[in-house]
mmCIF file of C-alpha atoms in Angstrom:
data_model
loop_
_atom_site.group_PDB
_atom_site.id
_atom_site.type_symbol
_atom_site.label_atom_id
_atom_site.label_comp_id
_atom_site.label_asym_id
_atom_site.label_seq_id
_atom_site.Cartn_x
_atom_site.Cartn_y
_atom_site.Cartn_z
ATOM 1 C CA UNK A 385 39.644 -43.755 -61.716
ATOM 2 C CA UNK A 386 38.503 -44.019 -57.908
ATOM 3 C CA UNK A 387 40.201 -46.812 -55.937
ATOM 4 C CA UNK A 388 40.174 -47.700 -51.858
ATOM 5 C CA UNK A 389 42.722 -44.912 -51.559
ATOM 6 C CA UNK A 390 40.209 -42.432 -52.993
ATOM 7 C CA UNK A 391 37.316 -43.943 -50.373
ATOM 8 C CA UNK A 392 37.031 -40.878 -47.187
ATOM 9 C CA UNK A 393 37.507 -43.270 -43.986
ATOM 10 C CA UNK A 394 35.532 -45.738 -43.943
ATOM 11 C CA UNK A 395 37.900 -47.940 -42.684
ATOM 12 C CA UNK A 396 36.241 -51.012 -41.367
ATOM 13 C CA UNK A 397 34.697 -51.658 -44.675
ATOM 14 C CA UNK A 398 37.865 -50.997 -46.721
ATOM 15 C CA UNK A 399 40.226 -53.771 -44.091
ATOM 16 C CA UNK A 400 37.186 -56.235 -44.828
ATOM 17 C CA UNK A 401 37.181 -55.852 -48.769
ATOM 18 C CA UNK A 402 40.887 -56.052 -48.375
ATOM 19 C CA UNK A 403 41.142 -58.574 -46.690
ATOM 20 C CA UNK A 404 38.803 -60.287 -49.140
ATOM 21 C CA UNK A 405 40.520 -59.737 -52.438
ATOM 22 C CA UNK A 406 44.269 -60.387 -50.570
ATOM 23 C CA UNK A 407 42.999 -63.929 -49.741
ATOM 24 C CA UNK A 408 40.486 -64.757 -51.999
ATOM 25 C CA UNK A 409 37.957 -65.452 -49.166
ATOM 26 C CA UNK A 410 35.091 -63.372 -50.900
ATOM 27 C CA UNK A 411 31.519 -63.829 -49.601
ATOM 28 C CA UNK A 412 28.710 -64.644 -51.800
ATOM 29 C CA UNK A 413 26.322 -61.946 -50.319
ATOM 30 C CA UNK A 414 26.787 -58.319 -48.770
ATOM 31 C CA UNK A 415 24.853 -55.627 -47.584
ATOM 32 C CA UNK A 416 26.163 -52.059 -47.390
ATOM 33 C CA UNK A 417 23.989 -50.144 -45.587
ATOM 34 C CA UNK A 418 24.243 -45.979 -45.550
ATOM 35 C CA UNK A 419 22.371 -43.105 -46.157
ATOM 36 C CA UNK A 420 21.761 -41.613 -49.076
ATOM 37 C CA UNK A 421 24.426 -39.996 -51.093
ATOM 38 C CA UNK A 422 26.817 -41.534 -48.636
ATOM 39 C CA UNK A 423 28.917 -43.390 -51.532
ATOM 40 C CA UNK A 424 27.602 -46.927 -51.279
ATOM 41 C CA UNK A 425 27.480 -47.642 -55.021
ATOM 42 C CA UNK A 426 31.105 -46.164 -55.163
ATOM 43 C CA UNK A 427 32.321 -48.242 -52.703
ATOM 44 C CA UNK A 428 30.620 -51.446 -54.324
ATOM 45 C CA UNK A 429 32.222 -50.264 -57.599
ATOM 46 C CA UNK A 430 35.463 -50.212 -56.472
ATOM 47 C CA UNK A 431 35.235 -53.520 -54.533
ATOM 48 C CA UNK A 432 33.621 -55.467 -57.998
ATOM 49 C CA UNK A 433 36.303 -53.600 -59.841
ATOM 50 C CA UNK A 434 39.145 -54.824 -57.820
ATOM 51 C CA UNK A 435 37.471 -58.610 -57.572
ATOM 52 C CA UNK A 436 37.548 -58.554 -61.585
ATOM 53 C CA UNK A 437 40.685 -57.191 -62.246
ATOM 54 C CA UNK A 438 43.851 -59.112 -64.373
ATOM 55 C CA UNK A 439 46.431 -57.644 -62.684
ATOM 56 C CA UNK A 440 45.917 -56.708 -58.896
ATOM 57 C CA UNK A 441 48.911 -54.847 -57.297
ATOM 58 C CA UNK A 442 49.539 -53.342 -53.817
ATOM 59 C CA UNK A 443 49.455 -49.183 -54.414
ATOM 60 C CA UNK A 444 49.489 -47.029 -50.798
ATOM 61 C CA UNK A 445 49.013 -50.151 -49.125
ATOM 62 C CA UNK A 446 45.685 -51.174 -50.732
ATOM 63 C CA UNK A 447 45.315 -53.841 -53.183
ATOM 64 C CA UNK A 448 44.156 -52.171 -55.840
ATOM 65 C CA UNK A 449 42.538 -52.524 -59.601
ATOM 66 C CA UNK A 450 45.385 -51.595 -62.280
ATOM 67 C CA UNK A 451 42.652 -49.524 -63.861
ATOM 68 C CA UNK A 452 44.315 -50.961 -67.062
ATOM 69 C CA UNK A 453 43.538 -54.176 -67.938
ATOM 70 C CA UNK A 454 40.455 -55.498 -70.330
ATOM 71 C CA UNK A 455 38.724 -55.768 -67.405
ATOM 72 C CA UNK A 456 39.549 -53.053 -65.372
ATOM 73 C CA UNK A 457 38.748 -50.828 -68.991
ATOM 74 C CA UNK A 458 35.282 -52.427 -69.274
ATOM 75 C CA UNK A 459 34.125 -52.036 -65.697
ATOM 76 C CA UNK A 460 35.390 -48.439 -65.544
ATOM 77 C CA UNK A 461 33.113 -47.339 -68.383
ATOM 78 C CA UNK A 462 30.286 -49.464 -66.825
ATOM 79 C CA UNK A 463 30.112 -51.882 -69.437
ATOM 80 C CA UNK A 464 31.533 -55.036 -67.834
ATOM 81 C CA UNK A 465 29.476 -58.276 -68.681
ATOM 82 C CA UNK A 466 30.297 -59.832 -65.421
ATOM 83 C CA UNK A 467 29.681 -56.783 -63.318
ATOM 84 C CA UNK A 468 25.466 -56.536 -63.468
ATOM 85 C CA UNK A 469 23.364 -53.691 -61.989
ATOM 86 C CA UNK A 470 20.256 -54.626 -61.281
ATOM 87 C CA UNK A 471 17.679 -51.850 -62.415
ATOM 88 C CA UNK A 472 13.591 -51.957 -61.692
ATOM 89 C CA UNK A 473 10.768 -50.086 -63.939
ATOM 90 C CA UNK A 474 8.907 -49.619 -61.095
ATOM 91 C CA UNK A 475 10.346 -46.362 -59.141
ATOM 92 C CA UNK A 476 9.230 -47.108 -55.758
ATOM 93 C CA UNK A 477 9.838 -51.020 -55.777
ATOM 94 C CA UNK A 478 12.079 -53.769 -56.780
ATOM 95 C CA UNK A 479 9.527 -56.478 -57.773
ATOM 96 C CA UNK A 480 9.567 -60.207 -58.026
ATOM 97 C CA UNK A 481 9.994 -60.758 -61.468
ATOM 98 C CA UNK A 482 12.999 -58.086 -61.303
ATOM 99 C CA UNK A 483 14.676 -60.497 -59.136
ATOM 100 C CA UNK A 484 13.561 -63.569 -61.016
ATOM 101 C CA UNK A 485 14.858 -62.310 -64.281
ATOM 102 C CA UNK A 486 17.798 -60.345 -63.935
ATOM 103 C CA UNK A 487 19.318 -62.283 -61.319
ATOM 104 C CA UNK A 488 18.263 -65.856 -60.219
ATOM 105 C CA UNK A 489 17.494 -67.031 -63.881
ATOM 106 C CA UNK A 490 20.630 -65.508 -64.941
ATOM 107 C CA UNK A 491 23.130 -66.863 -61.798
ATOM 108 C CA UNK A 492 22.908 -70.432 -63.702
ATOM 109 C CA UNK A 493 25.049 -68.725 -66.338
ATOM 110 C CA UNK A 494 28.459 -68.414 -65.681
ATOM 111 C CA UNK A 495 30.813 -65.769 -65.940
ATOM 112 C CA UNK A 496 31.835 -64.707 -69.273
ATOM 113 C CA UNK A 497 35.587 -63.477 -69.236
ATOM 114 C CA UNK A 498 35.986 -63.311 -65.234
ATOM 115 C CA UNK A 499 36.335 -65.657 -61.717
ATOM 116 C CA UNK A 500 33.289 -63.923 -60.372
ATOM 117 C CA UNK A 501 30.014 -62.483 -61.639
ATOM 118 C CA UNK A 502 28.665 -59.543 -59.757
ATOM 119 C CA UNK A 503 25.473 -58.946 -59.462
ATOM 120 C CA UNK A 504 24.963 -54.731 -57.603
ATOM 121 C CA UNK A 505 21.739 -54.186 -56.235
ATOM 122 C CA UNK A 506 20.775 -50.527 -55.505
ATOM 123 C CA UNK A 507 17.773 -49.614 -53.694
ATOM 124 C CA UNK A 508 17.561 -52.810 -51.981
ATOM 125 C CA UNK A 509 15.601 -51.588 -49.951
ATOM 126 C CA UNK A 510 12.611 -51.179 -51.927
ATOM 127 C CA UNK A 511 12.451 -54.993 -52.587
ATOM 128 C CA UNK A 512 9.498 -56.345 -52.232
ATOM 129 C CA UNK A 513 8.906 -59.546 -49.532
ATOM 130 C CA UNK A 514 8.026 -61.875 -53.209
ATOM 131 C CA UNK A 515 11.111 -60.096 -54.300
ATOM 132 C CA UNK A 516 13.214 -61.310 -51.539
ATOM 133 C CA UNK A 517 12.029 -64.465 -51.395
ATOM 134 C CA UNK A 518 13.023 -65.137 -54.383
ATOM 135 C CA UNK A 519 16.151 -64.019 -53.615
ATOM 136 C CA UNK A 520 16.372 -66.027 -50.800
ATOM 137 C CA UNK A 521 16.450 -69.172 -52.889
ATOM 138 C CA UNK A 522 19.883 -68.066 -54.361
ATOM 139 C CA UNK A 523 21.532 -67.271 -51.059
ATOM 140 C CA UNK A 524 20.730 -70.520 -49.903
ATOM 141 C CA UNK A 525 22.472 -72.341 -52.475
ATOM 142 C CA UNK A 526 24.540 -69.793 -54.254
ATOM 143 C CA UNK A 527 26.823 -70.699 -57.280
ATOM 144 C CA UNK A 528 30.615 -70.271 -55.833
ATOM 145 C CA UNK A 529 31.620 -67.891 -58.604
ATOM 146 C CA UNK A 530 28.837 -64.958 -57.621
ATOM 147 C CA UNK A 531 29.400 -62.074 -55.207
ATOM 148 C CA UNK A 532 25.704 -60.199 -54.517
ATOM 149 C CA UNK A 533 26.258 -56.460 -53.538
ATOM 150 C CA UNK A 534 23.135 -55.026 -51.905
ATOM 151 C CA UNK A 535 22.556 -51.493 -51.348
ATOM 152 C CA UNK A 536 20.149 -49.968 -49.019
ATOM 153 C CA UNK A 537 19.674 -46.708 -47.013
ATOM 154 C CA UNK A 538 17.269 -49.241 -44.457
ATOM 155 C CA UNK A 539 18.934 -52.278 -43.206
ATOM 156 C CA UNK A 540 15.071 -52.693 -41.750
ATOM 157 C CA UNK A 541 13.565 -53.366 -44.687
ATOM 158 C CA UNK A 542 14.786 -56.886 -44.849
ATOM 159 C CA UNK A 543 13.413 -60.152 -43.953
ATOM 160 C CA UNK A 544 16.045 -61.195 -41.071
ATOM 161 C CA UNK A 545 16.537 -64.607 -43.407
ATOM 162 C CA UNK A 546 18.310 -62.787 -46.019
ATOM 163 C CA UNK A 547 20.604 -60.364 -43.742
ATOM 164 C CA UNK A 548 21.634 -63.433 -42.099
ATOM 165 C CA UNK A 549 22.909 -65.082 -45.021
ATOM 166 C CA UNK A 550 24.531 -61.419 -45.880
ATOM 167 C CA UNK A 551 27.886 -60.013 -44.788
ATOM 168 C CA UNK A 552 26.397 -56.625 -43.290
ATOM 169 C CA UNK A 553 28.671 -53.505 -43.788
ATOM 170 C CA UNK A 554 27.413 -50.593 -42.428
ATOM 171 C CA UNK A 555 28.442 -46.927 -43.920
ATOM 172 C CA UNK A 556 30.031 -44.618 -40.890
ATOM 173 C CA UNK A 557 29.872 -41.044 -40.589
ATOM 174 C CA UNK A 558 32.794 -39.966 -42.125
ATOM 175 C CA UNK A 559 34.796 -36.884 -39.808
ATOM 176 C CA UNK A 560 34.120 -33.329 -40.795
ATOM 177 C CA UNK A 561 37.787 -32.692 -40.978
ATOM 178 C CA UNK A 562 38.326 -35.503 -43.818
ATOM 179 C CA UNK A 563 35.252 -34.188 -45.708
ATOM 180 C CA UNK A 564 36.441 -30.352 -44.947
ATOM 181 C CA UNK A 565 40.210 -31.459 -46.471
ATOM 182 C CA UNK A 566 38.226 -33.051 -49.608
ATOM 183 C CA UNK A 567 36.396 -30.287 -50.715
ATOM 184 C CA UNK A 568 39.385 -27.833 -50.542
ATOM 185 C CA UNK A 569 41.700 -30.385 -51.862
ATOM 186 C CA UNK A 570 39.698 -31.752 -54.437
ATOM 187 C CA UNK A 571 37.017 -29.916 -55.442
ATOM 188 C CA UNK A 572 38.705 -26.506 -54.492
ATOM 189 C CA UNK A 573 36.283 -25.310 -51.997
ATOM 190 C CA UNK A 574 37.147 -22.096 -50.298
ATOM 191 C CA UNK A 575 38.265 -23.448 -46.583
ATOM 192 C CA UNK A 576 34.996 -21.097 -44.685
ATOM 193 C CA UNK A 577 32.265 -22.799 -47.030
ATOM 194 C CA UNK A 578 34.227 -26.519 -46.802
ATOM 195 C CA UNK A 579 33.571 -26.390 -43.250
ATOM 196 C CA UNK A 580 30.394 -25.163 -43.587
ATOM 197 C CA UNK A 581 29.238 -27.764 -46.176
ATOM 198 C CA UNK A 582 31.249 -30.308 -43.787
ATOM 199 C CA UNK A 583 29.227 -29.562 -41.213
ATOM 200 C CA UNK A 584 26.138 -29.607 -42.894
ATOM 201 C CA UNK A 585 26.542 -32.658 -44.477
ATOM 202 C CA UNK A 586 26.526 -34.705 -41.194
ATOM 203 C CA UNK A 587 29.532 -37.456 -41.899
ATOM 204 C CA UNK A 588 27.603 -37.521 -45.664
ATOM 205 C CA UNK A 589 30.487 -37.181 -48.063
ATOM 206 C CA UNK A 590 27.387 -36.993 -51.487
ATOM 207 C CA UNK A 591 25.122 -34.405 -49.606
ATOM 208 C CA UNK A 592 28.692 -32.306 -48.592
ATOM 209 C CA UNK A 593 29.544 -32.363 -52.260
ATOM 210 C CA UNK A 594 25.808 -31.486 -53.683
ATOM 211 C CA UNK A 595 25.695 -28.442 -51.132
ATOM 212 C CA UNK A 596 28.898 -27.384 -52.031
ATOM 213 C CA UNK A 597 28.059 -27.225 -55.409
ATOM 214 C CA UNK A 598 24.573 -25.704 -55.128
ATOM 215 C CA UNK A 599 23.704 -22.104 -54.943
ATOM 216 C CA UNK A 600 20.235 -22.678 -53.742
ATOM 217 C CA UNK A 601 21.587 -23.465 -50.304
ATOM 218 C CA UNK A 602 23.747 -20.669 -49.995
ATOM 219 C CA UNK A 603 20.694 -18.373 -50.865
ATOM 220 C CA UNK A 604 18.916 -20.273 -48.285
ATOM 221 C CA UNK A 605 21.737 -19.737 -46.028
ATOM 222 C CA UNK A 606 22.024 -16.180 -46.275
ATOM 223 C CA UNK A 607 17.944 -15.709 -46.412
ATOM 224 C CA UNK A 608 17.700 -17.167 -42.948
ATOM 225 C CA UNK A 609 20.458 -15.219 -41.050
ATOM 226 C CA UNK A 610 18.842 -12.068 -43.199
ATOM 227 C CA UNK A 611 15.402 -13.411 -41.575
ATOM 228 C CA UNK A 612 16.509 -13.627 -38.218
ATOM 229 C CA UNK A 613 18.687 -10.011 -38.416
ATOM 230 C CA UNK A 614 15.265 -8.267 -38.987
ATOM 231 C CA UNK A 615 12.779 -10.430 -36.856
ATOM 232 C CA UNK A 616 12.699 -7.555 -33.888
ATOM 233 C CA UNK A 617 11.160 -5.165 -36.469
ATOM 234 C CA UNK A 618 8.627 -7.562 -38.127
ATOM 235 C CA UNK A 619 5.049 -9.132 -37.478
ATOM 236 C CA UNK A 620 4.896 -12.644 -37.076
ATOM 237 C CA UNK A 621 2.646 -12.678 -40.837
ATOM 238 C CA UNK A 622 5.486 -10.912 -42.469
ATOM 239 C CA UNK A 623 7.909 -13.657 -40.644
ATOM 240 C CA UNK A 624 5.654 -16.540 -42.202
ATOM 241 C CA UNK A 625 5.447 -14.666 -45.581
ATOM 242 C CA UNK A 626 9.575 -14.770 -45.735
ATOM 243 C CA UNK A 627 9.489 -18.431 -44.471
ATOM 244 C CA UNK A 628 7.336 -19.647 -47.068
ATOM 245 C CA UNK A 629 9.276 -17.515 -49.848
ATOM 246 C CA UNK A 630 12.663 -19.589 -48.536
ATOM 247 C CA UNK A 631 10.840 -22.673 -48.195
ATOM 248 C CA UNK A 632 8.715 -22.435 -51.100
ATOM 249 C CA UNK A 633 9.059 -26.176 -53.071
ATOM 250 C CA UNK A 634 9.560 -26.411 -56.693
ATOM 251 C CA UNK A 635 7.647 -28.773 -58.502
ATOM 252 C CA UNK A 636 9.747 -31.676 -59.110
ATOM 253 C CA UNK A 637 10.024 -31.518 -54.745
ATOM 254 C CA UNK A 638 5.907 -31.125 -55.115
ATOM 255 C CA UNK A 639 5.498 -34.718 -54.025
ATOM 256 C CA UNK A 640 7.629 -34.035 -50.752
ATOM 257 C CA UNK A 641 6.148 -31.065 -49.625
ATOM 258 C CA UNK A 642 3.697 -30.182 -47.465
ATOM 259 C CA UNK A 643 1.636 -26.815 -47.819
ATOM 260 C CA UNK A 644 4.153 -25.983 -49.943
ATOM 261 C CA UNK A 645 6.811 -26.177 -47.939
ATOM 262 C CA UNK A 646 10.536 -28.125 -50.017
ATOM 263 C CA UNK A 647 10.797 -30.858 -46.957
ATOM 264 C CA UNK A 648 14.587 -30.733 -47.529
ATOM 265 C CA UNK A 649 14.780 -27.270 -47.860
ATOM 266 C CA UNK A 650 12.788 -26.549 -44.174
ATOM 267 C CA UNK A 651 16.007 -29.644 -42.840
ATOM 268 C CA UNK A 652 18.370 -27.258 -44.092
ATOM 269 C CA UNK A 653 16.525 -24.152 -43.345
ATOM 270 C CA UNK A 654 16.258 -25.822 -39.354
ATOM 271 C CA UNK A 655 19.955 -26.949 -39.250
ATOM 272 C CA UNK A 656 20.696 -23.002 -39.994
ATOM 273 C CA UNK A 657 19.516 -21.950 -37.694
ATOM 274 C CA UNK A 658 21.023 -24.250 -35.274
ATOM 275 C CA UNK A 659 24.428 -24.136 -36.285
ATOM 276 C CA UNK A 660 24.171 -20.138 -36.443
ATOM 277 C CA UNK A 661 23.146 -19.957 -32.579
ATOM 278 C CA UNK A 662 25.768 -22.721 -31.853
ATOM 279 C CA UNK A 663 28.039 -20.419 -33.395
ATOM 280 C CA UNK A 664 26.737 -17.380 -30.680
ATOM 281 C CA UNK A 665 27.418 -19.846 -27.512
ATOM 282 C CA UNK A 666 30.935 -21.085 -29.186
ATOM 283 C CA UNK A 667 31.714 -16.765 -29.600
ATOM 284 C CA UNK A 668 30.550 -15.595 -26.736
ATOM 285 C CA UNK A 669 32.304 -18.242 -24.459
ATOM 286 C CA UNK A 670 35.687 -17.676 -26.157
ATOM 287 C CA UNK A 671 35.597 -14.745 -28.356
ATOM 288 C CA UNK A 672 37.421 -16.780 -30.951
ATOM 289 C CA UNK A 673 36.847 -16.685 -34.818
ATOM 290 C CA UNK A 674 38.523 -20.313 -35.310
ATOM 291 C CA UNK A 675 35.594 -22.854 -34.666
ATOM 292 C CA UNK A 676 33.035 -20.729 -36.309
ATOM 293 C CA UNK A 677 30.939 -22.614 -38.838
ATOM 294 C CA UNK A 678 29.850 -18.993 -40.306
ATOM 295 C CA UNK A 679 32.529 -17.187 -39.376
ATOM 296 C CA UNK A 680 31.706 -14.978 -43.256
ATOM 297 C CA UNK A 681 28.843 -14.180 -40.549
ATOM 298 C CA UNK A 682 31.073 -12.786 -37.910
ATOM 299 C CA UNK A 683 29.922 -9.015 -37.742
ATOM 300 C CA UNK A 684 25.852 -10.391 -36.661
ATOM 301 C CA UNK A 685 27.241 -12.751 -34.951
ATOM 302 C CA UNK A 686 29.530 -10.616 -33.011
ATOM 303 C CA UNK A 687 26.290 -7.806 -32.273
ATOM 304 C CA UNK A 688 24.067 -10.295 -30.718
ATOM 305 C CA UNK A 689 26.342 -12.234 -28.539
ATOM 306 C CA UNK A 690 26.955 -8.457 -27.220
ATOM 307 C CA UNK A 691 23.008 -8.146 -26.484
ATOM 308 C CA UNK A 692 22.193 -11.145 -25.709
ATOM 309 C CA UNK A 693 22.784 -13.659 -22.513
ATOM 310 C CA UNK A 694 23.874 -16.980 -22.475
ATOM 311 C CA UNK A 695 20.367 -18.129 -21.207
ATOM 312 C CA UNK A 696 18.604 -16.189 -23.845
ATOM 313 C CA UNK A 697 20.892 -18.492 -26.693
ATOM 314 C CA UNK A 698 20.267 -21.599 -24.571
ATOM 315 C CA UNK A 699 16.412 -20.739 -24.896
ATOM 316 C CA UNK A 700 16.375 -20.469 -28.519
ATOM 317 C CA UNK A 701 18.092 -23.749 -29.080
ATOM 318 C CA UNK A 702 15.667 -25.245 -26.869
ATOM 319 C CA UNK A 703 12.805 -23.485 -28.663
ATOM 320 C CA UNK A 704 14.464 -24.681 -32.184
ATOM 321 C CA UNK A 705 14.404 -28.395 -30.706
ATOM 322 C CA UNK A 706 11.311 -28.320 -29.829
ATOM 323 C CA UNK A 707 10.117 -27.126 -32.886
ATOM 324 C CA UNK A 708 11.941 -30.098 -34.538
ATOM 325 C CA UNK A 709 10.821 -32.608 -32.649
ATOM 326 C CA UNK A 710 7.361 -31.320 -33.390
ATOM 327 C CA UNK A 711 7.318 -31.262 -37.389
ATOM 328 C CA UNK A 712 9.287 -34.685 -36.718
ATOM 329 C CA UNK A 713 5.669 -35.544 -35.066
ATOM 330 C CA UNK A 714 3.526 -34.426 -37.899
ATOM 331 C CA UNK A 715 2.205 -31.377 -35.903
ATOM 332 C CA UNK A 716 1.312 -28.213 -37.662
ATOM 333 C CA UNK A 717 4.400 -27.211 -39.867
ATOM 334 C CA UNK A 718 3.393 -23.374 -39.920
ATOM 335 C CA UNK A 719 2.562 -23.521 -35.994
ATOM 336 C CA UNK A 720 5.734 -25.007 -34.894
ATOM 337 C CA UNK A 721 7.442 -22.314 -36.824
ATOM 338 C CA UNK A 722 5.766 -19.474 -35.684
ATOM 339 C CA UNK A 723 5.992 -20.418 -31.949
ATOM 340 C CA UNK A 724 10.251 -21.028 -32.782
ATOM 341 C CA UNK A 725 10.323 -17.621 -34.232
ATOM 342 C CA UNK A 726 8.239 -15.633 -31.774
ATOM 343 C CA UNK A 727 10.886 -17.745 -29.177
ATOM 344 C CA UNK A 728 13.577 -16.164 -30.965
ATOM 345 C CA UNK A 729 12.355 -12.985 -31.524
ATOM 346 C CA UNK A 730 11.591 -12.626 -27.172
ATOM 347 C CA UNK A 731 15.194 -14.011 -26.469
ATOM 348 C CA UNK A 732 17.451 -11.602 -29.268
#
């Protein structure tokens, strides 16, 4: 039963809903805007649950659901007929008569057991201009007992009409140290692979938890360290060959990839890389274990910082840049590789 005291920082957001439901000045419209996976449609739960709740009472300093009354019972099991999601049968847009239908015909109709109705938008993003148009007539003259949720990864992909009439809250990074302490604490991550996943995940509290749970990544992990242990003693075909065999996209990632290549996979496959020659600088300047992100890695990691200069590490982290910022640029995803790797190979 997640409440504000389960949300991980955050806390601009959670002092404005709070604020909200301890004086009853709730806006009509917001916008919570966050990456992917970053917990915007558990945050807007929890908000829509504590607006529709009986029996609100102060828990750890949040004003919290009771998670006990009718309504608190209905919206945790996603069945609350004053909490609405709106859905699409289009997958890559939210059309006009989605909008029309499910949300300004329906506003006219008021709530059926609660103050408010909700109406939880995910994807907004992928409304179309008709679509917000239309939505634009509500938020100009919206019915005082609705609260519009919008969820986007792309605050850009509005007209500026609608995120003006909008409260905007905007998803922050949350701090590798509170995602690090949730994995081990909740999900009873092993403290080395937290921090790894922590890292990873880049403030992103959904992609921490899907790499921490996913084996794939830890093959990929351990393929690419393998890759770079042996890269003095192979050709830079047999490099490619292993590339492509870590990289290699499944078919439901067909539509993402390029030349074969999992898009996500070659992200993860970069940040590696990155984070394992981070690692070298961090060693070599202080000889310390503690700040390691793969510190399971610290025999290889120990061998090269022996061997190899601190201007040699700097020039593969430049060379791994560059190579990002060039696949970032649509050049030749096989090219930029190969020059990265023949960078690293000179520089070991």
């Amino acid at each position: 039963m997640a409440d504000f005291a389960d949300i991980i920082d955050q806390k601009q957001m959670k002092e404005h809903m709070q604020n909200a439901l301890r004086t009853g000045k709730v806006s009509h419209a917001y916008i919570i805007s966050g990456e992917n996976g970053s917990g915007k449609e558990y945050i807007a739960k929890i908000f829509a649950k504590a607006l529709q709740c009986e029996h609100k009472e102060n828990k750890n300093g949040y004003e919290e659901a009771c998670n006990e009354c009718h309504s608190c019972v209905q919206a945790l099991s996603d069945n609350h007929p004053d909490i609405i999601t709106i859905t699409h049968e289009k997958p890559g847009s939210i059309g006009v008569d989605d909008i029309r239908e499910k949300l300004r015909d329906d506003v006219v109709i008021r709530p059926y057991e609660s103050n408010y109705k909700i109406y939880i938008i995910p994807e907004g993003e992928k409304m179309t201009p008709a679509a917000q148009n239309a939505l634009l007539k509500t938020l100009e003259e919206p019915p005082a007992y609705i609260v519009i949720i919008i969820l986007t990864n792309n605050i850009n992909a509005f007209l500026p009409t609608i995120t003006s009439r909008c409260i905007v809250l905007p998803m922050k990074p949350v701090q590798d140290d509170s995602i690090k302490k949730y994995l081990m604490e909740e999900c009873h991550v092993v403290d080395y692979k937290a921090m790894l996943c922590a890292s990873f995940a880049r403030g992103n509290v959904g992609k921490a938890l899907a790499l921490a749970s996913n084996s794939s990544f830890d093959e990929l992990k351990n393929g690419t360290i393998e890759l770079v242990s042996k890269l003095q003693n192979l050709e830079i075909h047999d490099m490619m060959d292993r590339v492509h065999e870590l990289l290699a996209s499944s078919e439901e990632n067909e539509k993402s990839a390029k030349k074969g290549i999992d898009m996500h996979a070659l992200e993860d496959f970069m940040d590696v890389l990155l984070f394992l020659f981070r690692d070298m600088l961090v060693f070599k300047a202080t000889d310390e274990v503690e700040h390691l992100i793969f510190s399971d890695k610290l025999s290889y990691i120990r061998d090269v910082t022996q061997k190899c200069t601190y201007d040699g590490i700097n020039r593969i982290i430049n060379d791994m840049e560059i190579a990002r910022n060039r696949i970032n640029s649509n050049v030749n995803i096989d090219l930029a590789l190969e020059l990265m790797l023949l960078g690293i190979k000179e520089n070991l």
